[in-house]
CSV table of C-alpha atoms in Angstrom, one decimal:
chain,number,residue,atom,x,y,z
U,1,MET,CA,0.0,0.0,0.0
U,2,THR,CA,1.5,3.3,-1.0
U,3,MET,CA,1.3,6.4,1.1
U,4,LYS,CA,-1.7,8.8,1.0
U,5,VAL,CA,-2.0,12.1,2.8
U,6,GLY,CA,-4.9,14.4,3.5
U,7,THR,CA,-4.7,17.8,5.3
U,8,ARG,CA,-7.2,19.7,7.4
U,9,GLN,CA,-7.2,22.7,9.6
U,10,VAL,CA,-8.1,22.7,13.3
U,11,ASP,CA,-7.8,26.0,15.2
U,12,GLY,CA,-4.9,27.2,13.1
U,13,VAL,CA,-3.1,23.9,13.2
U,14,THR,CA,-2.7,21.8,10.1
U,15,ILE,CA,-3.3,18.1,10.7
U,16,VAL,CA,-1.7,15.9,8.1
U,17,ASP,CA,-3.5,12.5,8.0
U,18,ALA,CA,-1.1,10.0,6.5
U,19,SER,CA,-1.8,6.4,5.7
U,20,GLY,CA,0.2,3.5,4.2
U,21,ARG,CA,4.0,3.2,4.1
U,22,ILE,CA,6.6,5.9,4.4
U,23,THR,CA,9.5,4.2,2.6
U,24,LEU,CA,12.2,5.0,0.1
U,25,GLY,CA,10.6,6.3,-3.1
U,26,GLU,CA,7.1,7.5,-3.4
U,27,GLY,CA,6.1,7.5,0.3
U,28,SER,CA,9.1,9.7,1.4
U,29,VAL,CA,8.6,12.1,-1.5
U,30,ILE,CA,4.9,12.6,-0.7
U,31,LEU,CA,5.6,13.4,2.9
U,32,ARG,CA,8.5,15.8,1.9
U,33,ASP,CA,6.3,17.6,-0.7
U,34,THR,CA,3.4,17.9,1.6
U,35,VAL,CA,5.4,19.5,4.4
U,36,ARG,CA,7.2,21.8,2.1
U,37,ASP,CA,4.0,22.9,0.5
U,38,LEU,CA,2.4,23.6,3.9
U,39,LEU,CA,5.5,25.7,5.0
U,40,SER,CA,5.6,27.6,1.7
U,41,LYS,CA,1.9,28.6,2.4
U,42,GLY,CA,2.7,29.8,5.9
U,43,ASN,CA,1.3,26.8,7.7
U,44,LYS,CA,3.9,26.3,10.3
U,45,LYS,CA,1.9,24.5,13.0
U,46,ILE,CA,1.8,20.9,11.8
U,47,VAL,CA,0.6,17.7,13.3
U,48,LEU,CA,1.5,14.6,11.5
U,49,ASN,CA,-1.2,12.0,12.2
U,50,LEU,CA,0.5,8.6,11.7
U,51,ALA,CA,-2.4,6.4,13.0
U,52,GLU,CA,-2.8,4.7,9.6
U,53,VAL,CA,0.9,4.4,8.9
U,54,ASN,CA,1.8,0.8,9.3
U,55,TYR,CA,5.4,0.7,8.0
U,56,ILE,CA,8.4,3.1,8.0
U,57,ASP,CA,11.9,2.2,6.8
U,58,SER,CA,15.1,4.1,7.5
U,59,SER,CA,14.4,6.4,4.6
U,60,GLY,CA,11.0,7.2,6.1
U,61,ILE,CA,12.6,7.8,9.5
U,62,GLY,CA,15.0,10.2,7.8
U,63,GLU,CA,12.1,11.9,6.1
U,64,LEU,CA,10.3,12.4,9.5
U,65,VAL,CA,13.5,13.9,10.8
U,66,SER,CA,13.8,16.1,7.8
U,67,ALA,CA,10.2,17.3,8.1
U,68,PHE,CA,10.8,18.1,11.8
U,69,THR,CA,14.0,20.1,11.3
U,70,THR,CA,12.8,21.9,8.1
U,71,THR,CA,9.7,23.0,10.0
U,72,LYS,CA,11.7,24.1,13.0
U,73,ASN,CA,14.2,26.0,10.9
U,74,GLN,CA,11.4,28.0,9.4
U,75,GLY,CA,10.1,29.0,12.9
U,76,GLY,CA,7.4,26.4,13.0
U,77,GLU,CA,6.7,23.2,15.0
U,78,LEU,CA,5.9,19.7,13.8
U,79,LYS,CA,4.5,17.1,16.2
U,80,LEU,CA,3.6,13.5,15.7
U,81,LEU,CA,0.2,12.0,16.6
U,82,ASN,CA,-1.1,8.5,17.2
U,83,LEU,CA,1.9,6.4,16.5
U,84,THR,CA,1.2,2.7,15.7
U,85,LYS,CA,3.2,0.2,17.8
U,86,LYS,CA,5.6,-0.5,15.0
U,87,VAL,CA,6.4,3.1,14.4
U,88,ASN,CA,6.6,3.8,18.1
U,89,ASP,CA,9.1,0.9,18.5
U,90,LEU,CA,11.2,2.2,15.7
U,91,LEU,CA,11.4,5.7,17.2
U,92,GLN,CA,12.3,4.2,20.5
U,93,ILE,CA,15.2,2.1,19.2
U,94,THR,CA,16.5,5.0,17.1
U,95,LYS,CA,16.3,7.3,20.2
U,96,LEU,CA,14.1,9.7,18.2
U,97,TYR,CA,11.1,9.3,20.4
U,98,THR,CA,12.5,12.0,22.8
U,99,VAL,CA,13.4,14.2,19.9
U,100,PHE,CA,9.9,14.4,18.5
U,101,ASP,CA,7.0,15.8,20.4
U,102,VAL,CA,4.7,12.8,20.3
U,103,LYS,CA,1.0,13.1,21.2
U,104,ASP,CA,-1.8,10.5,21.4
U,105,ASP,CA,-4.7,12.9,21.5
U,106,GLU,CA,-5.5,15.2,18.7
U,107,ALA,CA,-7.3,17.9,20.8
U,108,ALA,CA,-4.3,18.0,23.2
U,109,ALA,CA,-1.9,18.1,20.3
U,110,VAL,CA,-3.7,21.1,18.8
U,111,LYS,CA,-3.8,22.9,22.1
U,112,SER,CA,-0.1,22.3,22.7
U,113,PHE,CA,1.0,24.8,20.1
U,114,LYS,CA,1.9,28.2,21.5
O,1,MET,CA,24.3,-29.4,0.3
O,2,GLY,CA,21.3,-27.2,-0.3
O,3,LEU,CA,19.3,-26.9,-3.5
O,4,ARG,CA,20.4,-23.9,-5.6
O,5,LEU,CA,17.9,-22.2,-7.8
O,6,SER,CA,18.9,-19.2,-9.8
O,7,PRO,CA,16.2,-17.7,-11.9
O,8,PRO,CA,17.1,-15.3,-14.7
O,9,PRO,CA,16.9,-11.6,-14.0
O,10,GLY,CA,13.4,-10.3,-13.5
O,11,ARG,CA,11.9,-13.7,-13.1
O,12,ILE,CA,10.2,-14.4,-9.9
O,13,LEU,CA,10.8,-17.9,-8.7
O,14,VAL,CA,7.8,-19.5,-7.1
O,15,PHE,CA,8.5,-22.1,-4.5
O,16,THR,CA,6.3,-23.7,-1.9
O,17,SER,CA,8.5,-26.1,-0.1
O,18,PHE,CA,11.0,-24.0,1.8
O,19,MET,CA,9.9,-25.4,5.0
O,20,ALA,CA,10.0,-29.0,3.7
O,21,MET,CA,13.7,-29.4,4.0
O,22,THR,CA,16.2,-28.7,6.8
O,23,GLU,CA,18.6,-27.3,4.3
O,24,GLN,CA,17.5,-25.3,1.2
O,25,ARG,CA,18.7,-22.3,-0.7
O,26,VAL,CA,17.0,-20.1,-3.2
O,27,SER,CA,18.7,-17.1,-4.9
O,28,TYR,CA,17.6,-14.3,-7.1
O,29,THR,CA,19.5,-12.0,-9.4
O,30,LEU,CA,17.9,-8.6,-9.4
O,31,ASP,CA,18.3,-5.2,-11.1
O,32,SER,CA,19.6,-2.2,-9.3
O,33,SER,CA,16.2,-0.5,-9.0
O,34,LEU,CA,13.6,0.6,-6.5
O,35,GLU,CA,11.4,-2.3,-7.5
O,36,THR,CA,14.2,-4.7,-6.4
O,37,ILE,CA,13.9,-3.2,-2.9
O,38,ASP,CA,10.2,-3.9,-2.6
O,39,SER,CA,10.6,-7.3,-4.2
O,40,ALA,CA,13.4,-8.3,-1.8
O,41,GLU,CA,11.2,-7.2,1.1
O,42,GLU,CA,8.2,-9.2,-0.2
O,43,LYS,CA,10.4,-12.3,-0.7
O,44,ALA,CA,11.7,-12.0,2.8
O,45,THR,CA,8.2,-11.7,4.3
O,46,ARG,CA,7.0,-14.7,2.4
O,47,ILE,CA,9.9,-17.0,3.3
O,48,ALA,CA,10.1,-15.9,7.0
O,49,THR,CA,6.3,-16.5,7.2
O,50,GLU,CA,6.8,-20.0,5.7
O,51,LEU,CA,9.5,-20.8,8.2
O,52,GLY,CA,7.1,-20.1,11.1
O,53,PHE,CA,8.5,-16.9,12.4
O,54,GLY,CA,6.0,-14.8,14.4
O,55,GLU,CA,4.5,-11.5,13.1
O,56,ASP,CA,7.1,-9.3,14.8
O,57,GLU,CA,10.0,-11.4,13.6
O,58,VAL,CA,8.7,-11.5,10.1
O,59,MET,CA,8.5,-7.7,10.2
O,60,GLN,CA,12.1,-7.5,11.6
O,61,ILE,CA,13.5,-9.9,8.9
O,62,SER,CA,11.7,-8.1,6.1
O,63,MET,CA,12.8,-4.7,7.3
O,64,ALA,CA,16.4,-5.9,7.6
O,65,VAL,CA,16.3,-7.3,4.1
O,66,ARG,CA,14.8,-4.1,2.8
O,67,GLU,CA,17.5,-2.0,4.4
O,68,GLY,CA,20.2,-4.4,3.0
O,69,ALA,CA,18.6,-4.1,-0.5
O,70,VAL,CA,18.5,-0.3,-0.2
O,71,ASN,CA,22.2,-0.3,0.6
O,72,ALA,CA,23.0,-2.6,-2.3
O,73,VAL,CA,20.9,-0.7,-4.9
O,74,LEU,CA,21.6,2.9,-3.8
O,75,HIS,CA,25.0,2.9,-2.1
O,76,GLY,CA,26.6,-0.2,-3.7
O,77,ASN,CA,25.4,-0.3,-7.3
O,78,ALA,CA,24.2,3.3,-7.3
O,79,TYR,CA,21.2,2.3,-9.6
O,80,ALA,CA,23.7,1.3,-12.4
O,81,ALA,CA,21.8,-0.7,-15.0
O,82,ASP,CA,24.8,-3.0,-15.7
O,83,LYS,CA,25.1,-4.0,-12.0
O,84,LYS,CA,23.1,-6.6,-10.3
O,85,VAL,CA,22.1,-7.4,-6.8
O,86,THR,CA,22.0,-11.1,-5.7
O,87,LEU,CA,19.7,-12.1,-2.9
O,88,ALA,CA,19.9,-15.6,-1.4
O,89,PHE,CA,17.9,-17.2,1.4
O,90,GLU,CA,19.2,-20.4,3.0
O,91,ARG,CA,17.7,-22.5,5.7
O,92,ILE,CA,20.7,-24.0,7.5
O,93,GLY,CA,19.7,-26.1,10.5
O,94,ASN,CA,17.8,-23.7,12.8
O,95,GLU,CA,19.0,-20.6,11.0
O,96,LEU,CA,17.7,-18.5,8.2
O,97,VAL,CA,20.7,-17.1,6.5
O,98,ILE,CA,20.2,-14.2,4.0
O,99,THR,CA,22.9,-13.0,1.8
O,100,ILE,CA,22.8,-9.8,-0.3
O,101,ARG,CA,25.6,-9.0,-2.7
O,102,ASP,CA,26.2,-5.9,-4.8
O,103,GLN,CA,28.7,-5.0,-7.4
O,104,GLY,CA,29.7,-1.6,-6.1
O,105,LYS,CA,33.0,-0.2,-4.9
O,106,GLY,CA,32.7,-1.5,-1.4
O,107,MET,CA,32.3,0.6,1.7
O,108,ASP,CA,34.5,1.8,4.6
O,109,LEU,CA,32.8,0.5,7.7
O,110,SER,CA,34.9,2.8,9.9
O,111,LYS,CA,33.2,5.8,8.3
O,112,ILE,CA,29.7,4.7,9.3
O,113,PRO,CA,28.6,7.0,12.2
O,114,ASN,CA,26.8,5.9,15.2
O,115,PRO,CA,23.2,7.0,14.6
O,116,LEU,CA,22.5,7.1,18.3
O,117,ALA,CA,25.2,9.6,19.1
O,118,PRO,CA,23.6,12.9,20.1
O,119,GLU,CA,25.3,14.8,17.2
O,120,ASN,CA,23.8,12.3,14.7
O,121,LEU,CA,20.3,12.0,16.0
O,122,LEU,CA,18.9,14.5,13.6
O,123,LYS,CA,20.7,13.2,10.5
O,124,THR,CA,18.4,12.1,7.8
O,125,SER,CA,20.3,9.0,6.9
O,126,GLY,CA,22.7,6.4,8.3
O,127,ARG,CA,20.3,4.2,10.2
O,128,GLY,CA,20.0,1.2,7.9
O,129,ILE,CA,22.9,-0.9,9.3
O,130,PHE,CA,21.9,0.0,12.8
O,131,LEU,CA,18.3,-1.3,12.2
O,132,MET,CA,19.6,-4.5,10.6
O,133,ARG,CA,21.8,-5.1,13.7
O,134,SER,CA,18.8,-4.4,15.9
O,135,PHE,CA,16.5,-6.9,14.2
O,136,MET,CA,18.8,-9.8,13.3
O,137,ASP,CA,20.8,-12.2,15.4
O,138,VAL,CA,23.9,-11.8,13.3
O,139,VAL,CA,24.9,-9.2,10.7
O,140,GLU,CA,28.2,-9.6,8.8
O,141,ILE,CA,29.4,-7.0,6.3
O,142,ARG,CA,32.2,-7.9,4.0
O,143,PRO,CA,33.2,-5.0,1.7
O,144,SER,CA,35.6,-5.4,-1.2
O,145,SER,CA,36.6,-3.4,-4.2
O,146,THR,CA,34.3,-5.5,-6.3
O,147,GLY,CA,31.2,-5.3,-4.1
O,148,THR,CA,29.9,-5.8,-0.7
O,149,GLU,CA,28.5,-9.0,0.8
O,150,LEU,CA,25.9,-8.7,3.6
O,151,LYS,CA,24.9,-11.7,5.6
O,152,LEU,CA,21.9,-11.5,7.9
O,153,ILE,CA,21.1,-14.4,10.2
O,154,LYS,CA,18.0,-15.1,12.3
O,155,HIS,CA,17.5,-18.1,14.4
O,156,VAL,CA,14.4,-20.1,13.6
O,157,HIS,CA,12.3,-20.7,16.7
O,158,GLY,CA,9.2,-22.0,14.8
O,159,PRO,CA,7.8,-25.5,14.7
O,160,THR,CA,10.2,-26.5,12.0
O,161,ALA,CA,13.3,-25.6,14.0
O,162,GLY,CA,15.6,-28.2,15.6
O,163,GLY,CA,16.3,-30.3,12.6
O,164,LYS,CA,12.8,-31.8,12.5
O,165,GLU,CA,12.0,-32.7,8.9
O,166,ALA,CA,8.6,-32.0,7.6
O,167,SER,CA,6.9,-34.5,5.2
O,168,GLN,CA,7.1,-33.7,1.5
């Protein structure tokens, strides 16, 4: 299953609902293009909802890091929401879990932006 | 001595009896393309499932193979059309041994940074070998000027382990 994304606005925060696989090739490119597009339009409060993302490889992990740092470098914030166990485990073993701001409740995630 | 099956490039070898022998080998010669990476992962998933690995272990094996294939296609062969990736699965006793070879220039293992070091945490690449080592029981990397050989080993804990031969 390839990756699909949809975006919606909640109280000034952009929620990116992703599903499928974030892997080398199409999945990583879709994520990169989506975040860049949001930032270029001034949407700098981003929540990446990964509830339906069932697989990420090392390239996908790199793309999450890239999205996080690119957003931060432009004065924004990117948070992760609803990690599946597999993605959660991957972020734990790569020690990235503490780097990202990870939320498990959408309303709380939206409120957490300054 | 295990059975060696080498299909021509691009051909998918269908086999249904990997579990039926305590020693068996199947190998594939694949192009240096993105499709090879997905294909290698799919093959690993199928074979690991056949061998009776649990869902989490199948995921670990398929991901390790995917990362190995990424390294072979991207970093080894650099997508070169004239270079191939060979992928082999062997059941040896109670081990699944997976070998991935490329035809690249080799790699300097000493230059691979530790992805867990604080200064490397925000790097966007360099986690492939770390993930393989996290998911497999043994990871051996043998670089040379004519290519790199990667060996991934996972101990079989399923019902076919322990030298018990299934009926054919």
